[in-house]
Amino acid sequence: MIYAISVLVLAAIFTVATVTPVNMGILAFAAAFIVGAWVSDIPIEDVVDAFPAGTFHIVGGITLLFAIAKANGTLDYIMDRCLHLVRGRHWAIVWMLFALSGLLMSMGAVLAVGMLAPIAMPLAARNRINPFLMGMMITHGGLACVFSPINLYGALVTGIMKSVGLPTNPGVIFLVPFVLNLAIGVVLFLVFGRDLIRGDDVTASDGPIGGIEAGRLSSPASDGSGVSTAVLSRSTTGTVVETAPARPRLDRYQGTTLVGILFLAVGSVGFGIDIGVSSICVSAALLLMAPKSHPKIVDNVAWPAVVLVCGMLTYMAVLTQNGTLDFLGNTVSDAVAPLFTALILCYAVGILSAFASSTATIGIALPLAMPLLLGGEVGVLGFVAAIVFSATVVDVSPFSLHGVMILANAEVEDKIRFQRKMLAYCGVVVLFAPLIVWALVVVPTSV
């Protein structure tokens, strides 16, 4: 009965948080106390102790550092410099935005796709680039680097694995989604973007491509949202219509921010420095450099994400203590061979995440997979990488946050048709991505 109630409550949390704006983490915190103390007779002190303090430091510290980097213009500067490198080549615009999305995501900008969509989609329309190609490329570019050790997603996975004593390797968890999303990007470009290369070759001798002067990029302008709205300058026959303002230079504060982010990345991957502690210390140092510049910077921390992650991990700790996760894992393992159990879980998280938060899906899926991981029948790192890839690659869905931003900024005549195209593509991804990652990663690491 306890197991049944625990699972039903978990399903209710997921359902309510999906159809209403109530934060899933708040529901999970309440459920942890109800299911833990009242249903499972777990002492209330043990439920309180289940709060993942280490994960709170990691998620809070990383989102704080990113909020500072966004507020002081560091991310705008990076976007401006990267876009400047394309020099008017249509195919290069696509791949530069793919790379820029990945760069921002790897630095901790979990909303990198949303930041770039207002820039990328108008650029696609202006330069006759397939809007579907552009939208999916910046999405897969971000997803390629979504499990950077200094990103919210990477920190979440590392925290869950450490909490149960599993071996961690941030490099492997990062590399698998990176390679697979890059491969998807190549396929998308070959299908939808080959004409861009031929078009550049044809117009190269005629001067600026698509009416855009090579190498001219105006400095970022603010549209009131804090997102860079950099645009390429246009030119006529030898005369520049728009005069680009002087390019911004990296100031001392922004330079220090970049150094701090680099220290965090190198320290966590190369020397095993605690990400949470490091990010908080770097953030504190940056705030002390300019204490009056961002008086309310803490308000920009992604608190909803912090609450969601910590709440779900607390409830999962309760399910661990009352034996629900062991029961579910053993039941599935006994009914199906371990390798096929892994395939079923990859498909399950892919389908769920297409319509819900990928962060929440990972927070649920990894604890549920723990019995299989701890049993040793499948390769730990390969299986974890497959689960997290399956949960995030479906963020191309028009129902995901990334997909919504792509759809909202797409300059197309028929947005309903564009949405259907995105949904059809998401269906293809859900159908094939879990199977591919299972065959390429899980099976070789388990036999």
Short mmCIF file of C-alpha atoms in Angstrom, two decimals:
data_model
loop_
_atom_site.label_atom_id
_atom_site.label_comp_id
_atom_site.label_asym_id
_atom_site.label_seq_id
_atom_site.Cartn_x
_atom_site.Cartn_y
_atom_site.Cartn_z
CA MET A 1 0.00 0.00 0.00
CA ILE A 2 2.85 2.40 0.84
CA TYR A 3 4.46 1.78 -2.54
CA ALA A 4 1.18 2.35 -4.39
CA ILE A 5 0.48 5.62 -2.55
CA SER A 6 4.04 6.84 -3.16
CA VAL A 7 3.78 6.21 -6.90
CA LEU A 8 0.30 7.70 -7.19
CA VAL A 9 1.45 10.84 -5.38
CA LEU A 10 4.45 11.09 -7.72
CA ALA A 11 2.15 10.82 -10.73
CA ALA A 12 -0.15 13.45 -9.22
CA ILE A 13 2.77 15.84 -8.68
CA PHE A 14 3.85 15.47 -12.28
CA THR A 15 0.32 15.85 -13.65
CA VAL A 16 -0.64 18.89 -11.57
CA ALA A 17 2.63 20.68 -12.29
CA THR A 18 2.18 19.99 -16.01
CA VAL A 19 -1.36 21.34 -16.36
CA THR A 20 -1.06 24.20 -13.84
CA PRO A 21 1.61 26.87 -13.17
CA VAL A 22 2.29 25.51 -9.67
CA ASN A 23 6.00 24.77 -9.18
CA MET A 24 6.62 21.02 -9.07
CA GLY A 25 9.23 21.45 -6.35
CA ILE A 26 6.73 22.98 -3.92
CA LEU A 27 4.35 20.08 -4.48
CA ALA A 28 7.22 17.64 -4.00
CA PHE A 29 8.27 19.24 -0.70
CA ALA A 30 4.71 18.94 0.62
CA ALA A 31 4.45 15.36 -0.63
CA ALA A 32 7.75 14.46 1.05
CA PHE A 33 6.34 15.37 4.45
CA ILE A 34 2.93 13.80 3.83
CA VAL A 35 4.16 10.53 2.33
CA GLY A 36 7.26 10.40 4.51
CA ALA A 37 5.90 11.25 7.95
CA TRP A 38 2.21 10.29 7.73
CA VAL A 39 2.19 7.38 5.31
CA SER A 40 5.63 5.83 5.79
CA ASP A 41 6.21 6.69 9.49
CA ILE A 42 9.57 8.25 8.72
CA PRO A 43 10.64 10.66 11.51
CA ILE A 44 10.07 14.26 10.46
CA GLU A 45 13.72 15.02 11.26
CA ASP A 46 14.82 12.45 8.68
CA VAL A 47 12.60 14.04 6.04
CA VAL A 48 14.12 17.44 6.81
CA ASP A 49 17.62 15.94 6.61
CA ALA A 50 16.76 14.61 3.15
CA PHE A 51 16.94 18.16 1.77
CA PRO A 52 19.79 18.13 -0.80
CA ALA A 53 21.94 20.94 0.59
CA GLY A 54 24.80 20.19 -1.80
CA THR A 55 22.53 20.38 -4.84
CA PHE A 56 21.04 23.63 -3.52
CA HIS A 57 24.53 25.15 -3.39
CA ILE A 58 25.35 23.92 -6.89
CA VAL A 59 22.15 25.04 -8.60
CA GLY A 60 21.90 28.29 -6.67
CA GLY A 61 25.56 29.16 -7.16
CA ILE A 62 25.59 28.44 -10.89
CA THR A 63 22.40 30.37 -11.60
CA LEU A 64 23.70 33.29 -9.51
CA LEU A 65 26.94 33.41 -11.50
CA PHE A 66 25.03 33.32 -14.77
CA ALA A 67 22.71 36.10 -13.57
CA ILE A 68 25.77 38.26 -12.89
CA ALA A 69 27.29 37.46 -16.31
CA LYS A 70 24.04 38.40 -18.00
CA ALA A 71 23.55 41.60 -16.00
CA ASN A 72 27.07 42.96 -16.52
CA GLY A 73 26.95 42.44 -20.30
CA THR A 74 29.45 39.58 -20.53
CA LEU A 75 27.06 37.35 -22.46
CA ASP A 76 26.03 40.17 -24.79
CA TYR A 77 29.70 40.79 -25.55
CA ILE A 78 30.26 37.12 -26.38
CA MET A 79 27.25 37.05 -28.71
CA ASP A 80 28.40 40.20 -30.50
CA ARG A 81 31.92 38.94 -31.09
CA CYS A 82 30.75 35.54 -32.30
CA LEU A 83 28.22 36.96 -34.75
CA HIS A 84 30.92 39.28 -36.10
CA LEU A 85 32.91 36.27 -37.30
CA VAL A 86 30.33 35.09 -39.85
CA ARG A 87 31.20 37.85 -42.38
CA GLY A 88 27.90 37.53 -44.22
CA ARG A 89 28.13 33.85 -45.22
CA HIS A 90 24.71 32.27 -44.94
CA TRP A 91 25.92 28.79 -44.00
CA ALA A 92 28.31 30.33 -41.47
CA ILE A 93 25.46 32.25 -39.83
CA VAL A 94 23.70 28.95 -39.13
CA TRP A 95 26.74 27.20 -37.71
CA MET A 96 27.91 30.23 -35.76
CA LEU A 97 24.55 30.42 -34.00
CA PHE A 98 24.72 26.67 -33.36
CA ALA A 99 28.13 27.15 -31.75
CA LEU A 100 27.08 30.30 -29.89
CA SER A 101 24.06 28.55 -28.41
CA GLY A 102 26.32 25.74 -27.21
CA LEU A 103 28.88 28.18 -25.81
CA LEU A 104 26.29 30.09 -23.82
CA MET A 105 24.70 26.88 -22.56
CA SER A 106 28.07 25.46 -21.53
CA MET A 107 28.71 28.61 -19.49
CA GLY A 108 25.55 28.05 -17.49
CA ALA A 109 22.99 29.94 -19.57
CA VAL A 110 20.15 27.40 -19.43
CA LEU A 111 17.98 29.85 -21.41
CA ALA A 112 20.55 30.22 -24.21
CA VAL A 113 18.06 29.20 -26.90
CA GLY A 114 15.53 31.72 -25.62
CA MET A 115 18.19 34.42 -25.64
CA LEU A 116 19.22 33.70 -29.22
CA ALA A 117 15.78 33.10 -30.74
CA PRO A 118 14.96 36.86 -31.04
CA ILE A 119 18.25 37.28 -32.94
CA ALA A 120 18.41 34.07 -34.94
CA MET A 121 14.89 33.86 -36.32
CA PRO A 122 14.81 37.42 -37.81
CA LEU A 123 18.29 36.80 -39.24
CA ALA A 124 16.94 33.67 -40.92
CA ALA A 125 14.06 35.60 -42.50
CA ARG A 126 16.32 38.46 -43.60
CA ASN A 127 18.83 36.15 -45.25
CA ARG A 128 16.38 33.63 -46.75
CA ILE A 129 17.53 30.85 -44.40
CA ASN A 130 15.02 28.10 -43.73
CA PRO A 131 13.44 29.15 -40.39
CA PHE A 132 12.93 25.54 -39.34
CA LEU A 133 16.62 24.85 -39.92
CA MET A 134 17.66 27.90 -37.94
CA GLY A 135 15.35 27.13 -35.02
CA MET A 136 16.40 23.51 -34.73
CA MET A 137 20.09 24.33 -35.13
CA ILE A 138 20.21 26.77 -32.23
CA THR A 139 18.15 24.31 -30.17
CA HIS A 140 20.46 21.36 -30.84
CA GLY A 141 23.47 23.65 -30.39
CA GLY A 142 22.33 24.46 -26.88
CA LEU A 143 21.39 20.85 -26.13
CA ALA A 144 24.83 19.72 -27.30
CA CYS A 145 26.39 21.50 -24.32
CA VAL A 146 23.51 21.24 -21.86
CA PHE A 147 25.46 18.88 -19.59
CA SER A 148 28.45 21.11 -19.08
CA PRO A 149 29.71 20.62 -15.50
CA ILE A 150 28.90 24.27 -14.74
CA ASN A 151 25.39 24.08 -16.16
CA LEU A 152 22.27 23.43 -14.07
CA TYR A 153 21.66 20.12 -15.85
CA GLY A 154 25.21 18.86 -15.46
CA ALA A 155 25.27 19.85 -11.80
CA LEU A 156 21.95 18.07 -11.21
CA VAL A 157 23.14 14.79 -12.71
CA THR A 158 26.44 14.91 -10.84
CA GLY A 159 24.65 15.66 -7.58
CA ILE A 160 22.23 12.74 -7.96
CA MET A 161 25.00 10.29 -8.79
CA LYS A 162 27.18 11.43 -5.90
CA SER A 163 24.25 11.22 -3.47
CA VAL A 164 23.98 7.45 -3.98
CA GLY A 165 27.70 6.75 -4.29
CA LEU A 166 27.81 6.10 -8.03
CA PRO A 167 30.99 6.93 -9.97
CA THR A 168 30.83 10.26 -11.75
CA ASN A 169 32.56 11.45 -14.88
CA PRO A 170 31.30 14.87 -16.04
CA GLY A 171 33.32 14.57 -19.23
CA VAL A 172 31.48 11.44 -20.39
CA ILE A 173 28.06 12.81 -19.44
CA PHE A 174 28.87 15.94 -21.46
CA LEU A 175 30.43 14.17 -24.44
CA VAL A 176 27.58 11.79 -25.35
CA PRO A 177 24.87 14.48 -25.81
CA PHE A 178 27.44 16.74 -27.48
CA VAL A 179 28.42 14.22 -30.15
CA LEU A 180 24.85 13.07 -30.83
CA ASN A 181 23.39 16.59 -31.05
CA LEU A 182 26.25 17.64 -33.31
CA ALA A 183 25.50 14.67 -35.55
CA ILE A 184 21.83 15.66 -35.65
CA GLY A 185 22.88 19.20 -36.57
CA VAL A 186 24.96 17.90 -39.46
CA VAL A 187 22.03 15.82 -40.74
CA LEU A 188 19.65 18.78 -40.47
CA PHE A 189 22.07 20.99 -42.38
CA LEU A 190 22.56 18.42 -45.13
CA VAL A 191 18.79 18.07 -45.53
CA PHE A 192 17.72 21.72 -45.22
CA GLY A 193 20.86 23.82 -45.66
CA ARG A 194 22.85 22.60 -48.65
CA ASP A 195 21.46 25.43 -50.80
CA LEU A 196 23.08 27.94 -48.43
CA ILE A 197 26.57 26.82 -49.46
CA ARG A 198 25.72 26.94 -53.17
CA GLY A 199 24.05 30.31 -52.72
CA ASP A 200 27.15 31.74 -51.05
CA ASP A 201 29.32 30.43 -53.88
CA VAL A 202 27.08 32.03 -56.50
CA THR A 203 26.88 35.44 -54.86
CA ALA A 204 30.39 35.64 -53.48
CA SER A 205 31.69 37.45 -56.55
CA ASP A 206 28.78 39.85 -56.57
CA GLY A 207 29.66 41.48 -53.28
CA PRO A 208 27.75 41.33 -50.01
CA ILE A 209 25.58 38.27 -49.60
CA GLY A 210 21.85 38.79 -49.26
CA GLY A 211 22.33 42.55 -48.93
CA ILE A 212 24.55 42.14 -45.86
CA GLU A 213 27.97 43.67 -45.82
CA ALA A 214 30.58 41.08 -44.92
CA GLY A 215 32.07 41.63 -41.52
CA ARG A 216 29.76 44.47 -40.48
CA LEU A 217 27.88 43.87 -37.29
CA SER A 218 26.35 46.56 -35.15
CA SER A 219 27.00 46.43 -31.46
CA PRO A 220 24.29 44.92 -29.27
CA ALA A 221 21.34 47.14 -28.57
CA SER A 222 18.95 46.62 -25.75
CA ASP A 223 15.29 46.06 -26.44
CA GLY A 224 14.42 46.36 -22.79
CA SER A 225 14.59 42.63 -22.18
CA GLY A 226 18.31 42.39 -21.51
CA VAL A 227 18.78 40.28 -24.64
CA SER A 228 21.21 41.33 -27.31
CA THR A 229 19.56 42.45 -30.52
CA ALA A 230 22.70 42.64 -32.63
CA VAL A 231 22.01 42.86 -36.37
CA LEU A 232 24.16 42.78 -39.47
CA SER A 233 24.49 46.11 -41.27
CA ARG A 234 23.16 46.42 -44.80
CA SER A 235 24.94 48.01 -47.72
CA THR A 236 24.07 49.16 -51.22
CA THR A 237 26.45 49.56 -54.11
CA GLY A 238 29.45 50.58 -52.10
CA THR A 239 27.55 52.73 -49.61
CA VAL A 240 26.74 51.57 -46.09
CA VAL A 241 23.20 52.57 -45.24
CA GLU A 242 23.49 51.91 -41.52
CA THR A 243 26.43 53.24 -39.57
CA ALA A 244 27.44 50.69 -36.97
CA PRO A 245 28.34 52.13 -33.58
CA ALA A 246 31.77 51.55 -32.14
CA ARG A 247 32.22 47.94 -31.12
CA PRO A 248 32.07 47.37 -27.38
CA ARG A 249 35.26 46.40 -25.63
CA LEU A 250 35.60 43.91 -22.83
CA ASP A 251 35.88 45.90 -19.61
CA ARG A 252 37.63 44.83 -16.42
CA TYR A 253 34.45 43.55 -14.79
CA GLN A 254 33.45 41.45 -17.80
CA GLY A 255 36.98 40.13 -18.19
CA THR A 256 37.01 39.04 -14.56
CA THR A 257 33.64 37.35 -15.08
CA LEU A 258 35.03 35.34 -17.99
CA VAL A 259 38.07 34.35 -15.93
CA GLY A 260 35.79 33.26 -13.09
CA ILE A 261 33.68 31.10 -15.39
CA LEU A 262 36.81 29.58 -16.93
CA PHE A 263 38.20 28.85 -13.44
CA LEU A 264 34.93 27.14 -12.52
CA ALA A 265 34.96 24.96 -15.64
CA VAL A 266 38.63 23.97 -15.45
CA GLY A 267 38.60 23.52 -11.69
CA SER A 268 35.54 21.27 -11.64
CA VAL A 269 36.59 19.08 -14.57
CA GLY A 270 40.35 18.99 -14.17
CA PHE A 271 40.85 19.23 -10.41
CA GLY A 272 37.56 18.06 -8.90
CA ILE A 273 36.83 21.37 -7.17
CA ASP A 274 33.29 21.51 -5.76
CA ILE A 275 31.14 23.37 -8.28
CA GLY A 276 28.69 24.74 -5.74
CA VAL A 277 31.31 26.18 -3.42
CA SER A 278 33.37 27.56 -6.31
CA SER A 279 30.44 29.23 -8.06
CA ILE A 280 29.28 30.93 -4.86
CA CYS A 281 32.81 32.16 -4.09
CA VAL A 282 33.32 33.47 -7.64
CA SER A 283 29.90 35.17 -7.52
CA ALA A 284 30.72 36.79 -4.19
CA ALA A 285 34.01 38.11 -5.55
CA LEU A 286 32.27 39.57 -8.60
CA LEU A 287 29.62 41.23 -6.46
CA LEU A 288 32.28 42.76 -4.24
CA MET A 289 33.96 44.25 -7.31
CA ALA A 290 30.83 46.27 -8.09
CA PRO A 291 28.54 46.11 -5.04
CA LYS A 292 26.27 48.92 -6.21
CA SER A 293 25.94 47.87 -9.84
CA HIS A 294 23.54 45.01 -9.24
CA PRO A 295 21.81 45.58 -5.89
CA LYS A 296 19.02 43.10 -6.68
CA ILE A 297 21.03 40.49 -8.55
CA VAL A 298 19.86 37.73 -6.21
CA ASP A 299 16.33 38.34 -7.50
CA ASN A 300 17.55 37.15 -10.91
CA VAL A 301 18.64 33.74 -9.64
CA ALA A 302 16.50 30.98 -11.14
CA TRP A 303 14.76 30.25 -7.85
CA PRO A 304 11.93 28.26 -9.49
CA ALA A 305 14.53 25.85 -10.89
CA VAL A 306 16.24 25.63 -7.49
CA VAL A 307 12.95 24.83 -5.76
CA LEU A 308 11.99 22.30 -8.44
CA VAL A 309 15.26 20.39 -8.28
CA CYS A 310 15.58 20.38 -4.49
CA GLY A 311 11.91 19.50 -3.98
CA MET A 312 12.03 16.54 -6.34
CA LEU A 313 15.28 15.24 -4.83
CA THR A 314 13.79 15.50 -1.35
CA TYR A 315 10.74 13.48 -2.38
CA MET A 316 12.95 10.94 -4.14
CA ALA A 317 14.96 10.58 -0.93
CA VAL A 318 11.72 9.76 0.89
CA LEU A 319 10.87 7.13 -1.74
CA THR A 320 14.32 5.67 -1.22
CA GLN A 321 13.84 5.49 2.54
CA ASN A 322 10.41 3.85 2.34
CA GLY A 323 11.63 1.30 -0.22
CA THR A 324 9.50 2.41 -3.18
CA LEU A 325 12.38 2.92 -5.60
CA ASP A 326 13.91 -0.47 -4.78
CA PHE A 327 10.52 -2.13 -5.26
CA LEU A 328 9.94 -0.49 -8.64
CA GLY A 329 13.45 -1.15 -9.88
CA ASN A 330 13.43 -4.80 -8.80
CA THR A 331 9.97 -5.35 -10.29
CA VAL A 332 10.99 -4.02 -13.69
CA SER A 333 14.35 -5.82 -13.61
CA ASP A 334 12.71 -9.14 -12.78
CA ALA A 335 10.13 -8.75 -15.55
CA VAL A 336 12.43 -7.57 -18.33
CA ALA A 337 16.09 -8.14 -19.16
CA PRO A 338 18.27 -5.28 -17.86
CA LEU A 339 19.26 -4.03 -21.31
CA PHE A 340 15.66 -3.86 -22.46
CA THR A 341 14.71 -2.20 -19.18
CA ALA A 342 17.24 0.49 -20.03
CA LEU A 343 15.67 0.91 -23.47
CA ILE A 344 12.18 1.21 -21.95
CA LEU A 345 13.38 3.88 -19.52
CA CYS A 346 15.03 5.86 -22.34
CA TYR A 347 11.76 5.87 -24.28
CA ALA A 348 9.74 6.71 -21.16
CA VAL A 349 11.80 9.78 -20.27
CA GLY A 350 11.82 10.93 -23.90
CA ILE A 351 8.04 10.81 -24.16
CA LEU A 352 7.47 12.47 -20.77
CA SER A 353 10.03 15.19 -21.33
CA ALA A 354 8.52 16.15 -24.69
CA PHE A 355 5.50 17.48 -22.80
CA ALA A 356 7.03 18.46 -19.46
CA SER A 357 10.16 19.85 -17.83
CA SER A 358 13.30 17.96 -18.82
CA THR A 359 14.87 18.93 -15.48
CA ALA A 360 11.99 17.37 -13.57
CA THR A 361 12.02 14.31 -15.81
CA ILE A 362 15.72 13.73 -15.12
CA GLY A 363 15.10 14.27 -11.40
CA ILE A 364 12.50 11.50 -11.49
CA ALA A 365 14.12 9.11 -13.98
CA LEU A 366 17.59 8.81 -12.45
CA PRO A 367 16.38 7.82 -8.97
CA LEU A 368 13.98 5.31 -10.54
CA ALA A 369 16.89 3.83 -12.47
CA MET A 370 19.08 3.48 -9.38
CA PRO A 371 18.33 -0.21 -8.69
CA LEU A 372 19.37 -1.06 -12.23
CA LEU A 373 22.46 1.16 -11.98
CA LEU A 374 23.50 -0.24 -8.62
CA GLY A 375 22.89 -3.83 -9.79
CA GLY A 376 25.80 -3.67 -12.21
CA GLU A 377 23.98 -5.25 -15.18
CA VAL A 378 24.38 -2.11 -17.30
CA GLY A 379 27.23 0.35 -17.66
CA VAL A 380 26.58 3.19 -15.22
CA LEU A 381 27.98 6.13 -17.14
CA GLY A 382 26.63 4.95 -20.48
CA PHE A 383 23.13 4.40 -19.11
CA VAL A 384 23.05 7.74 -17.29
CA ALA A 385 24.26 9.53 -20.43
CA ALA A 386 21.55 7.78 -22.45
CA ILE A 387 18.80 8.77 -20.00
CA VAL A 388 19.80 12.43 -19.83
CA PHE A 389 20.21 12.63 -23.61
CA SER A 390 16.77 11.09 -24.16
CA ALA A 391 15.24 13.55 -21.70
CA THR A 392 16.73 16.67 -23.30
CA VAL A 393 16.92 15.99 -27.03
CA VAL A 394 13.11 16.17 -27.20
CA ASP A 395 13.24 19.83 -26.12
CA VAL A 396 12.76 20.55 -29.82
CA SER A 397 9.07 20.07 -29.04
CA PRO A 398 6.89 23.18 -29.52
CA PHE A 399 5.60 22.50 -26.01
CA SER A 400 9.03 22.91 -24.41
CA LEU A 401 10.46 26.26 -23.31
CA HIS A 402 13.01 26.18 -26.12
CA GLY A 403 10.39 25.29 -28.70
CA VAL A 404 8.01 28.00 -27.53
CA MET A 405 10.70 30.65 -27.98
CA ILE A 406 11.53 29.37 -31.48
CA LEU A 407 7.86 29.38 -32.44
CA ALA A 408 7.21 32.82 -30.96
CA ASN A 409 10.09 34.45 -32.86
CA ALA A 410 9.70 32.61 -36.17
CA GLU A 411 8.99 35.07 -38.99
CA VAL A 412 6.77 32.79 -41.06
CA GLU A 413 3.44 33.33 -42.79
CA ASP A 414 1.68 30.35 -41.17
CA LYS A 415 2.74 29.68 -37.58
CA ILE A 416 0.25 26.83 -37.19
CA ARG A 417 1.95 24.99 -40.04
CA PHE A 418 5.36 25.78 -38.56
CA GLN A 419 4.24 24.41 -35.19
CA ARG A 420 3.01 21.21 -36.84
CA LYS A 421 6.37 20.84 -38.55
CA MET A 422 8.13 21.20 -35.19
CA LEU A 423 5.77 18.65 -33.64
CA ALA A 424 6.34 16.18 -36.46
CA TYR A 425 10.09 16.57 -36.09
CA CYS A 426 9.78 16.03 -32.34
CA GLY A 427 7.88 12.81 -33.07
CA VAL A 428 10.76 11.59 -35.24
CA VAL A 429 13.24 12.46 -32.49
CA VAL A 430 11.16 10.65 -29.83
CA LEU A 431 10.91 7.60 -32.09
CA PHE A 432 14.57 7.23 -33.01
CA ALA A 433 16.79 9.09 -30.50
CA PRO A 434 16.31 6.73 -27.50
CA LEU A 435 16.93 3.69 -29.70
CA ILE A 436 20.06 5.19 -31.25
CA VAL A 437 21.62 6.26 -27.94
CA TRP A 438 20.75 2.87 -26.42
CA ALA A 439 22.39 1.00 -29.31
CA LEU A 440 25.46 3.23 -29.52
CA VAL A 441 26.11 3.88 -25.83
CA VAL A 442 24.23 1.59 -23.45
CA VAL A 443 24.77 -1.74 -25.21
CA PRO A 444 28.54 -1.34 -25.81
CA THR A 445 29.16 -0.25 -22.21
CA SER A 446 27.09 -3.10 -20.75
CA VAL A 447 28.38 -6.19 -22.58
#
